[in-house]
Amino acid sequence: MPHLNPEERRGSAFTWAFILNISFTVIEFIGGMLTQSTAIISDAIHDLGDSLALGMAWYLEKQAGKGRSSSFTFGYRRFSVLGALINSTILVMGAILIVVRAVWWFFDPQIPDAKGMLWLAILGVAVNAFAYFKLHSSSNLNQRTASLHLLEDVFGWVAVLIGALVIDRTGWYVIDPILSIAIGIWIFFNAQKNLRKSLQIFLQGNPLSIEESKLEAQFTSVNGVNSVHDVHLWTLDGEYHVISLHMILEKDASREVIMGAKEKVRKICLDHGISHVTIEAELEGESTAPQIPAQNG
């Protein structure tokens, strides 16, 4: 088997997930009409939305693999985060719609063909679980978010499977909306966490895994460094972190001391997983670069 780099593996996983999801959506529409199940037809519409979301995530993931250009000097890595942001929003909205649909069942209950639902549910669990395991192990935020769509479908079909068994044995139809409400709440809880992470990246917040105060304390512990200021720390896509900073050295610091301090500060950044480091060295008493002014609220 040929060795695939991380980008190729991610692309292959998205290909599998997209093809499986769109193919099964067609099966759902046909099966929903044959079983006269509004629940399955509704899920088919939901899966069609998932397929479109996966297709978009797949495209944005491919864009994210491009190198830098004159328009995007950091490259296209944020396209991946854009996919995660859009998909997280779709998941949150989808979870709300699932709960609303389940609550509406109590006002307009539907009685589907339980045996037909059962076979479709078994197939649904198998297909979506396979696609989910293709994506879920990635550290990439876009893929993790896309995998949530598939995990949502797995649990949705598990609910349909349990509901079909209960309906077939007992005629207790209310199990279906109860399970749907529980799944919708679970999806909402997980999706909103990914949505907040995506927004944190887009708004150029600090990487959540790095404490800036501890980082600055390590900088000032370096021999010759009196203080640091104008520190800006952000992440392009949740994996590739960037920092720029000004460090103040003693007024009579030699070139060797300055270069040594830069190297040690750069090493500290790399130890914290910060890949792109920009350091401006200044001597005590020199004029410093202007700070970003605070806005008066």
Short mmCIF file of C-alpha atoms in Angstrom, two decimals:
data_model
loop_
_atom_site.label_atom_id
_atom_site.label_comp_id
_atom_site.label_asym_id
_atom_site.label_seq_id
_atom_site.Cartn_x
_atom_site.Cartn_y
_atom_site.Cartn_z
CA MET A 1 0.00 0.00 0.00
CA PRO A 2 1.51 3.40 -0.96
CA HIS A 3 2.43 5.77 1.85
CA LEU A 4 0.07 8.76 2.07
CA ASN A 5 0.99 12.09 3.63
CA PRO A 6 -1.46 13.67 6.16
CA GLU A 7 -3.14 15.84 3.50
CA GLU A 8 -3.71 12.84 1.23
CA ARG A 9 -5.07 10.75 4.13
CA ARG A 10 -7.49 13.54 5.06
CA GLY A 11 -8.60 13.87 1.43
CA SER A 12 -9.13 10.12 1.17
CA ALA A 13 -11.18 10.08 4.38
CA PHE A 14 -13.38 12.92 3.13
CA THR A 15 -13.86 11.13 -0.21
CA TRP A 16 -15.09 7.98 1.53
CA ALA A 17 -17.34 9.89 3.91
CA PHE A 18 -18.90 12.02 1.16
CA ILE A 19 -19.55 9.14 -1.25
CA LEU A 20 -21.05 6.94 1.46
CA ASN A 21 -23.24 9.72 2.83
CA ILE A 22 -24.65 10.90 -0.52
CA SER A 23 -25.26 7.29 -1.67
CA PHE A 24 -27.11 6.41 1.52
CA THR A 25 -29.19 9.59 1.27
CA VAL A 26 -30.64 8.29 -2.01
CA ILE A 27 -31.39 4.92 -0.34
CA GLU A 28 -33.12 6.77 2.52
CA PHE A 29 -35.43 8.68 0.20
CA ILE A 30 -36.46 5.45 -1.55
CA GLY A 31 -36.79 3.52 1.74
CA GLY A 32 -38.76 6.32 3.38
CA MET A 33 -41.33 6.29 0.59
CA LEU A 34 -41.58 2.48 0.63
CA THR A 35 -42.08 2.32 4.41
CA GLN A 36 -44.27 5.44 4.48
CA SER A 37 -42.07 6.73 7.27
CA THR A 38 -42.00 10.52 7.59
CA ALA A 39 -39.20 10.12 10.15
CA ILE A 40 -36.93 8.42 7.62
CA ILE A 41 -37.81 10.90 4.85
CA SER A 42 -37.05 13.75 7.27
CA ASP A 43 -33.73 12.09 8.12
CA ALA A 44 -33.01 11.75 4.40
CA ILE A 45 -33.46 15.50 4.02
CA HIS A 46 -31.18 15.99 7.02
CA ASP A 47 -28.57 13.63 5.50
CA LEU A 48 -28.76 15.54 2.23
CA GLY A 49 -27.74 18.63 4.19
CA ASP A 50 -24.96 16.61 5.82
CA SER A 51 -23.74 15.49 2.40
CA LEU A 52 -23.60 19.07 1.19
CA ALA A 53 -21.74 20.04 4.38
CA LEU A 54 -19.24 17.18 3.90
CA GLY A 55 -18.74 18.17 0.26
CA MET A 56 -18.04 21.74 1.29
CA ALA A 57 -15.69 20.61 4.07
CA TRP A 58 -13.91 18.35 1.58
CA TYR A 59 -13.43 21.24 -0.87
CA LEU A 60 -12.23 23.66 1.84
CA GLU A 61 -9.84 21.00 3.17
CA LYS A 62 -8.29 20.71 -0.30
CA GLN A 63 -7.98 24.50 -0.49
CA ALA A 64 -6.31 24.51 2.94
CA GLY A 65 -3.48 22.35 1.57
CA LYS A 66 -2.34 25.04 -0.87
CA GLY A 67 0.86 26.96 -0.25
CA ARG A 68 1.16 30.69 0.28
CA SER A 69 0.30 33.20 -2.43
CA SER A 70 0.49 36.96 -2.89
CA SER A 71 -3.11 37.20 -1.65
CA PHE A 72 -2.77 34.72 1.24
CA THR A 73 0.75 35.10 2.61
CA PHE A 74 0.11 32.55 5.38
CA GLY A 75 -1.32 30.11 2.87
CA TYR A 76 -4.87 28.75 2.85
CA ARG A 77 -4.85 26.92 6.18
CA ARG A 78 -7.80 28.96 7.51
CA PHE A 79 -10.05 27.54 4.79
CA SER A 80 -10.16 24.37 6.89
CA VAL A 81 -11.36 26.38 9.89
CA LEU A 82 -13.96 28.07 7.70
CA GLY A 83 -15.35 24.61 6.96
CA ALA A 84 -15.45 23.81 10.69
CA LEU A 85 -17.20 27.11 11.45
CA ILE A 86 -19.90 26.60 8.81
CA ASN A 87 -20.39 22.93 9.69
CA SER A 88 -20.63 23.68 13.42
CA THR A 89 -23.31 26.26 12.69
CA ILE A 90 -25.23 23.74 10.56
CA LEU A 91 -24.96 21.15 13.36
CA VAL A 92 -26.29 23.56 15.99
CA MET A 93 -29.22 24.48 13.74
CA GLY A 94 -29.79 20.82 12.88
CA ALA A 95 -29.86 19.83 16.56
CA ILE A 96 -32.48 22.49 17.26
CA LEU A 97 -34.60 21.28 14.31
CA ILE A 98 -34.36 17.67 15.54
CA VAL A 99 -35.72 18.65 18.95
CA VAL A 100 -38.47 20.80 17.40
CA ARG A 101 -39.48 17.96 15.07
CA ALA A 102 -39.51 15.48 17.96
CA VAL A 103 -41.68 17.75 20.10
CA TRP A 104 -44.07 18.27 17.18
CA TRP A 105 -44.57 14.47 17.01
CA PHE A 106 -46.67 14.69 20.18
CA PHE A 107 -49.14 16.90 18.30
CA ASP A 108 -49.09 14.94 15.03
CA PRO A 109 -47.93 11.33 15.67
CA GLN A 110 -46.96 9.20 12.64
CA ILE A 111 -47.15 5.40 12.57
CA PRO A 112 -44.54 3.98 10.20
CA ASP A 113 -43.70 0.44 9.03
CA ALA A 114 -41.56 -0.76 11.96
CA LYS A 115 -39.94 -3.72 10.13
CA GLY A 116 -38.93 -1.55 7.18
CA MET A 117 -37.51 1.02 9.60
CA LEU A 118 -35.54 -1.73 11.34
CA TRP A 119 -33.68 -2.86 8.20
CA LEU A 120 -32.96 0.69 7.10
CA ALA A 121 -31.71 1.51 10.61
CA ILE A 122 -29.24 -1.41 10.59
CA LEU A 123 -27.89 -0.26 7.23
CA GLY A 124 -27.80 3.36 8.43
CA VAL A 125 -25.77 2.53 11.53
CA ALA A 126 -23.27 0.47 9.51
CA VAL A 127 -22.74 3.04 6.73
CA ASN A 128 -22.47 6.11 8.95
CA ALA A 129 -20.29 4.36 11.56
CA PHE A 130 -17.81 3.33 8.86
CA ALA A 131 -17.67 6.88 7.49
CA TYR A 132 -17.31 8.31 11.01
CA PHE A 133 -14.32 6.10 11.89
CA LYS A 134 -12.66 7.28 8.67
CA LEU A 135 -12.69 10.86 9.93
CA HIS A 136 -12.90 11.04 13.74
CA SER A 137 -9.26 10.30 14.65
CA SER A 138 -7.90 13.44 12.96
CA SER A 139 -6.56 16.36 15.00
CA ASN A 140 -7.84 18.65 12.27
CA LEU A 141 -10.78 20.79 13.49
CA ASN A 142 -12.54 20.70 10.14
CA GLN A 143 -12.47 16.89 10.03
CA ARG A 144 -13.52 16.55 13.68
CA THR A 145 -16.48 18.83 13.01
CA ALA A 146 -17.40 16.94 9.83
CA SER A 147 -17.17 13.67 11.75
CA LEU A 148 -19.73 15.02 14.21
CA HIS A 149 -22.24 15.13 11.36
CA LEU A 150 -21.64 11.42 10.84
CA LEU A 151 -21.70 10.57 14.55
CA GLU A 152 -24.97 12.48 14.76
CA ASP A 153 -26.32 10.20 12.03
CA VAL A 154 -25.01 7.06 13.77
CA PHE A 155 -26.86 7.91 16.99
CA GLY A 156 -29.88 8.99 14.99
CA TRP A 157 -30.05 5.60 13.32
CA VAL A 158 -29.43 3.81 16.62
CA ALA A 159 -32.46 5.70 17.92
CA VAL A 160 -34.46 4.62 14.87
CA LEU A 161 -33.29 1.02 15.41
CA ILE A 162 -34.33 1.00 19.07
CA GLY A 163 -37.56 2.77 18.22
CA ALA A 164 -38.37 0.30 15.46
CA LEU A 165 -37.77 -2.68 17.80
CA VAL A 166 -39.93 -1.17 20.55
CA ILE A 167 -42.70 -0.21 18.12
CA ASP A 168 -42.65 -3.67 16.56
CA ARG A 169 -42.84 -5.45 19.93
CA THR A 170 -45.00 -3.10 22.03
CA GLY A 171 -46.56 -0.45 19.80
CA TRP A 172 -45.08 2.25 22.11
CA TYR A 173 -44.50 4.93 19.49
CA VAL A 174 -43.49 7.64 21.95
CA ILE A 175 -39.96 6.16 22.29
CA ASP A 176 -38.95 7.66 18.95
CA PRO A 177 -39.45 11.38 19.81
CA ILE A 178 -37.98 10.88 23.31
CA LEU A 179 -34.76 9.44 21.86
CA SER A 180 -34.67 12.16 19.21
CA ILE A 181 -34.83 14.89 21.86
CA ALA A 182 -31.98 13.29 23.83
CA ILE A 183 -29.83 12.98 20.67
CA GLY A 184 -30.57 16.55 19.63
CA ILE A 185 -29.43 17.87 23.01
CA TRP A 186 -26.25 15.77 22.84
CA ILE A 187 -25.44 17.02 19.33
CA PHE A 188 -26.06 20.64 20.35
CA PHE A 189 -23.72 20.31 23.34
CA ASN A 190 -20.84 18.96 21.23
CA ALA A 191 -21.40 21.20 18.20
CA GLN A 192 -21.46 24.42 20.21
CA LYS A 193 -18.04 23.51 21.69
CA ASN A 194 -16.58 23.19 18.18
CA LEU A 195 -18.35 26.40 17.17
CA ARG A 196 -16.69 28.28 20.05
CA LYS A 197 -13.28 26.84 19.11
CA SER A 198 -13.74 27.89 15.49
CA LEU A 199 -14.75 31.41 16.51
CA GLN A 200 -11.74 31.59 18.85
CA ILE A 201 -9.47 30.89 15.89
CA PHE A 202 -11.25 33.27 13.51
CA LEU A 203 -11.16 36.09 16.05
CA GLN A 204 -7.40 35.48 16.47
CA GLY A 205 -7.65 34.49 20.11
CA ASN A 206 -4.80 32.75 21.92
CA PRO A 207 -4.51 29.00 21.32
CA LEU A 208 -6.44 27.48 24.22
CA SER A 209 -3.54 25.13 25.05
CA ILE A 210 -1.06 27.97 25.69
CA GLU A 211 -1.09 30.39 28.64
CA GLU A 212 0.44 33.68 27.54
CA SER A 213 1.37 34.79 31.08
CA LYS A 214 3.47 31.65 31.65
CA LEU A 215 5.04 32.05 28.23
CA GLU A 216 6.06 35.65 28.96
CA ALA A 217 7.51 34.60 32.34
CA GLN A 218 9.74 32.11 30.52
CA PHE A 219 10.84 34.79 28.07
CA THR A 220 11.90 37.19 30.83
CA SER A 221 13.84 34.41 32.57
CA VAL A 222 16.21 34.27 29.59
CA ASN A 223 19.61 35.79 30.33
CA GLY A 224 19.78 39.40 29.09
CA VAL A 225 16.03 39.86 28.56
CA ASN A 226 14.60 42.56 30.85
CA SER A 227 11.03 42.47 29.61
CA VAL A 228 8.76 41.69 26.66
CA HIS A 229 5.85 43.62 25.21
CA ASP A 230 3.59 43.81 22.18
CA VAL A 231 3.15 40.03 22.34
CA HIS A 232 0.62 38.71 19.81
CA LEU A 233 -0.18 34.99 19.88
CA TRP A 234 -2.72 33.34 17.61
CA THR A 235 -3.34 30.21 15.57
CA LEU A 236 -4.09 29.79 11.89
CA ASP A 237 -6.10 26.58 12.09
CA GLY A 238 -5.85 25.21 15.63
CA GLU A 239 -2.61 23.36 14.81
CA TYR A 240 -0.23 25.94 13.31
CA HIS A 241 0.45 28.62 15.98
CA VAL A 242 2.02 32.04 15.34
CA ILE A 243 3.64 34.58 17.68
CA SER A 244 5.23 38.00 17.30
CA LEU A 245 6.87 39.90 20.16
CA HIS A 246 9.26 42.66 21.15
CA MET A 247 11.89 41.89 23.78
CA ILE A 248 13.84 44.53 25.71
CA LEU A 249 17.48 43.75 26.49
CA GLU A 250 20.02 45.51 28.64
CA LYS A 251 21.32 48.75 27.12
CA ASP A 252 24.88 47.49 26.68
CA ALA A 253 23.94 43.99 25.45
CA SER A 254 26.39 42.67 22.85
CA ARG A 255 25.39 41.17 19.52
CA GLU A 256 26.20 37.71 20.89
CA VAL A 257 23.86 38.24 23.87
CA ILE A 258 21.08 39.50 21.60
CA MET A 259 21.40 36.57 19.18
CA GLY A 260 21.61 34.09 22.07
CA ALA A 261 18.48 35.55 23.69
CA LYS A 262 16.60 35.37 20.39
CA GLU A 263 17.58 31.73 19.94
CA LYS A 264 16.47 30.81 23.48
CA VAL A 265 13.15 32.63 23.12
CA ARG A 266 12.58 30.91 19.80
CA LYS A 267 13.33 27.53 21.41
CA ILE A 268 10.79 28.26 24.18
CA CYS A 269 8.17 29.02 21.52
CA LEU A 270 8.91 25.81 19.62
CA ASP A 271 8.65 23.81 22.87
CA HIS A 272 5.11 25.20 23.25
CA GLY A 273 4.18 24.12 19.73
CA ILE A 274 4.44 27.59 18.19
CA SER A 275 5.74 27.08 14.66
CA HIS A 276 6.02 30.64 13.31
CA VAL A 277 8.03 33.03 15.52
CA THR A 278 8.83 36.70 14.83
CA ILE A 279 11.08 38.48 17.37
CA GLU A 280 11.98 42.17 17.46
CA ALA A 281 14.91 42.87 19.78
CA GLU A 282 15.25 46.33 21.40
CA LEU A 283 17.79 47.76 23.81
CA GLU A 284 16.74 49.46 27.04
CA GLY A 285 15.88 53.11 26.36
CA GLU A 286 15.11 52.68 22.65
CA SER A 287 11.77 53.85 21.32
CA THR A 288 9.32 50.99 21.00
CA ALA A 289 6.72 50.16 18.39
CA PRO A 290 3.27 51.67 19.02
CA GLN A 291 0.77 49.51 20.88
CA ILE A 292 -2.67 48.70 19.49
CA PRO A 293 -4.88 51.31 21.19
CA ALA A 294 -7.65 50.14 23.47
CA GLN A 295 -11.14 51.22 22.40
CA ASN A 296 -13.25 53.15 24.82
CA GLY A 297 -16.55 51.41 25.35
#
